Amino acid sequence: NDTWVKAKFSDYQSTKAPLTCLQQRLDELPEYWSSGKFEHEMRRFLPRKKLEETFEQANFMEYFIAAIDELLNKTTTRWKNPMPESKNTSFKL
């Protein structure tokens, strides 16, 4: 939820715009993924079975990186080009 994400920036009293931070992180992620630091952190917290189902499967990191990149790129696109709010507010999920 974009509203929640943006609210976190307020919680942390960030002086940077959320879009700027997200774009910066997108630029940093390839190096982070390839460094092995992310996988190392996940190995500290995930149960053995979950590791076997994810990180220890062939092509998992390629799948994971593509999924995260797609999600974050969609988010930056939404933030750059916000849709006007609908005037029909009769139902919200």
mmCIF file of C-alpha atoms in Angstrom:
data_model
loop_
_atom_site.group_PDB
_atom_site.id
_atom_site.type_symbol
_atom_site.label_atom_id
_atom_site.label_comp_id
_atom_site.label_asym_id
_atom_site.label_seq_id
_atom_site.Cartn_x
_atom_site.Cartn_y
_atom_site.Cartn_z
ATOM 1 C CA ASN A 1 0.000 0.000 0.000
ATOM 2 C CA ASP A 2 1.617 3.220 -1.179
ATOM 3 C CA THR A 3 0.041 5.250 1.621
ATOM 4 C CA TRP A 4 1.637 3.019 4.256
ATOM 5 C CA VAL A 5 5.026 3.160 2.567
ATOM 6 C CA LYS A 6 4.937 6.941 2.372
ATOM 7 C CA ALA A 7 3.784 7.119 5.995
ATOM 8 C CA LYS A 8 6.923 5.215 7.013
ATOM 9 C CA PHE A 9 9.015 8.064 5.643
ATOM 10 C CA SER A 10 7.195 10.388 8.037
ATOM 11 C CA ASP A 11 7.657 7.919 10.901
ATOM 12 C CA TYR A 12 11.415 7.942 10.330
ATOM 13 C CA GLN A 13 11.388 11.717 9.822
ATOM 14 C CA SER A 14 13.103 11.299 6.468
ATOM 15 C CA THR A 15 13.959 14.548 4.754
ATOM 16 C CA LYS A 16 14.186 12.847 1.341
ATOM 17 C CA ALA A 17 11.196 12.395 -0.905
ATOM 18 C CA PRO A 18 9.963 8.768 -0.957
ATOM 19 C CA LEU A 19 10.395 8.551 -4.728
ATOM 20 C CA THR A 20 13.997 9.731 -4.467
ATOM 21 C CA CYS A 21 14.751 7.110 -1.815
ATOM 22 C CA LEU A 22 13.081 4.346 -3.785
ATOM 23 C CA GLN A 23 14.975 5.227 -6.956
ATOM 24 C CA GLN A 24 18.244 5.333 -5.023
ATOM 25 C CA ARG A 25 17.534 1.904 -3.553
ATOM 26 C CA LEU A 26 16.702 0.504 -6.993
ATOM 27 C CA ASP A 27 20.097 1.704 -8.166
ATOM 28 C CA GLU A 28 21.838 0.062 -5.177
ATOM 29 C CA LEU A 29 20.063 -3.299 -5.284
ATOM 30 C CA PRO A 30 22.069 -5.055 -8.025
ATOM 31 C CA GLU A 31 25.264 -4.701 -5.995
ATOM 32 C CA TYR A 32 23.443 -5.772 -2.818
ATOM 33 C CA TRP A 33 22.017 -8.897 -4.466
ATOM 34 C CA SER A 34 25.355 -9.918 -5.953
ATOM 35 C CA SER A 35 27.243 -9.331 -2.696
ATOM 36 C CA GLY A 36 25.458 -12.230 -0.995
ATOM 37 C CA LYS A 37 24.577 -10.037 2.013
ATOM 38 C CA PHE A 38 20.827 -10.433 1.464
ATOM 39 C CA GLU A 39 21.023 -14.216 1.296
ATOM 40 C CA HIS A 40 23.255 -14.243 4.373
ATOM 41 C CA GLU A 41 20.691 -12.215 6.317
ATOM 42 C CA MET A 42 17.846 -14.468 5.205
ATOM 43 C CA ARG A 43 19.787 -17.572 6.258
ATOM 44 C CA ARG A 44 19.957 -16.131 9.760
ATOM 45 C CA PHE A 45 16.171 -15.869 10.052
ATOM 46 C CA LEU A 46 14.463 -18.368 7.767
ATOM 47 C CA PRO A 47 13.774 -21.912 8.933
ATOM 48 C CA ARG A 48 15.779 -24.660 7.226
ATOM 49 C CA LYS A 49 12.766 -25.890 5.247
ATOM 50 C CA LYS A 50 12.058 -22.418 3.858
ATOM 51 C CA LEU A 51 15.708 -22.058 2.802
ATOM 52 C CA GLU A 52 15.471 -25.377 0.967
ATOM 53 C CA GLU A 53 12.307 -24.199 -0.792
ATOM 54 C CA THR A 54 13.798 -20.859 -1.822
ATOM 55 C CA PHE A 55 17.482 -19.931 -1.781
ATOM 56 C CA GLU A 56 18.689 -23.463 -2.329
ATOM 57 C CA GLN A 57 16.564 -23.945 -5.457
ATOM 58 C CA ALA A 58 18.149 -23.374 -8.846
ATOM 59 C CA ASN A 59 17.255 -19.963 -10.300
ATOM 60 C CA PHE A 60 15.502 -18.747 -7.146
ATOM 61 C CA MET A 61 17.566 -15.555 -6.871
ATOM 62 C CA GLU A 62 16.970 -14.729 -10.533
ATOM 63 C CA TYR A 63 13.222 -15.154 -9.976
ATOM 64 C CA PHE A 64 13.311 -13.182 -6.723
ATOM 65 C CA ILE A 65 15.332 -10.293 -8.180
ATOM 66 C CA ALA A 66 13.029 -10.053 -11.204
ATOM 67 C CA ALA A 67 9.919 -10.052 -8.970
ATOM 68 C CA ILE A 68 11.307 -7.350 -6.649
ATOM 69 C CA ASP A 69 12.524 -5.217 -9.554
ATOM 70 C CA GLU A 70 9.113 -5.442 -11.206
ATOM 71 C CA LEU A 71 7.302 -4.509 -8.000
ATOM 72 C CA LEU A 72 9.572 -1.553 -7.244
ATOM 73 C CA ASN A 73 9.521 -0.308 -10.837
ATOM 74 C CA LYS A 74 5.710 -0.416 -10.849
ATOM 75 C CA THR A 75 5.757 1.554 -7.612
ATOM 76 C CA THR A 76 8.051 4.238 -9.013
ATOM 77 C CA THR A 77 5.837 4.500 -12.103
ATOM 78 C CA ARG A 78 2.731 4.948 -9.909
ATOM 79 C CA TRP A 79 4.474 7.572 -7.813
ATOM 80 C CA LYS A 80 5.710 9.456 -10.869
ATOM 81 C CA ASN A 81 2.306 9.329 -12.576
ATOM 82 C CA PRO A 82 -0.354 9.207 -9.852
ATOM 83 C CA MET A 83 -3.862 8.335 -10.958
ATOM 84 C CA PRO A 84 -6.536 10.862 -10.031
ATOM 85 C CA GLU A 85 -8.622 9.629 -7.141
ATOM 86 C CA SER A 86 -11.953 8.187 -8.114
ATOM 87 C CA LYS A 87 -14.996 10.235 -7.189
ATOM 88 C CA ASN A 88 -16.926 7.025 -6.622
ATOM 89 C CA THR A 89 -16.207 6.309 -2.960
ATOM 90 C CA SER A 90 -19.176 4.048 -2.328
ATOM 91 C CA PHE A 91 -16.933 1.011 -1.800
ATOM 92 C CA LYS A 92 -13.398 0.554 -0.518
ATOM 93 C CA LEU A 93 -11.636 -2.682 0.200
#
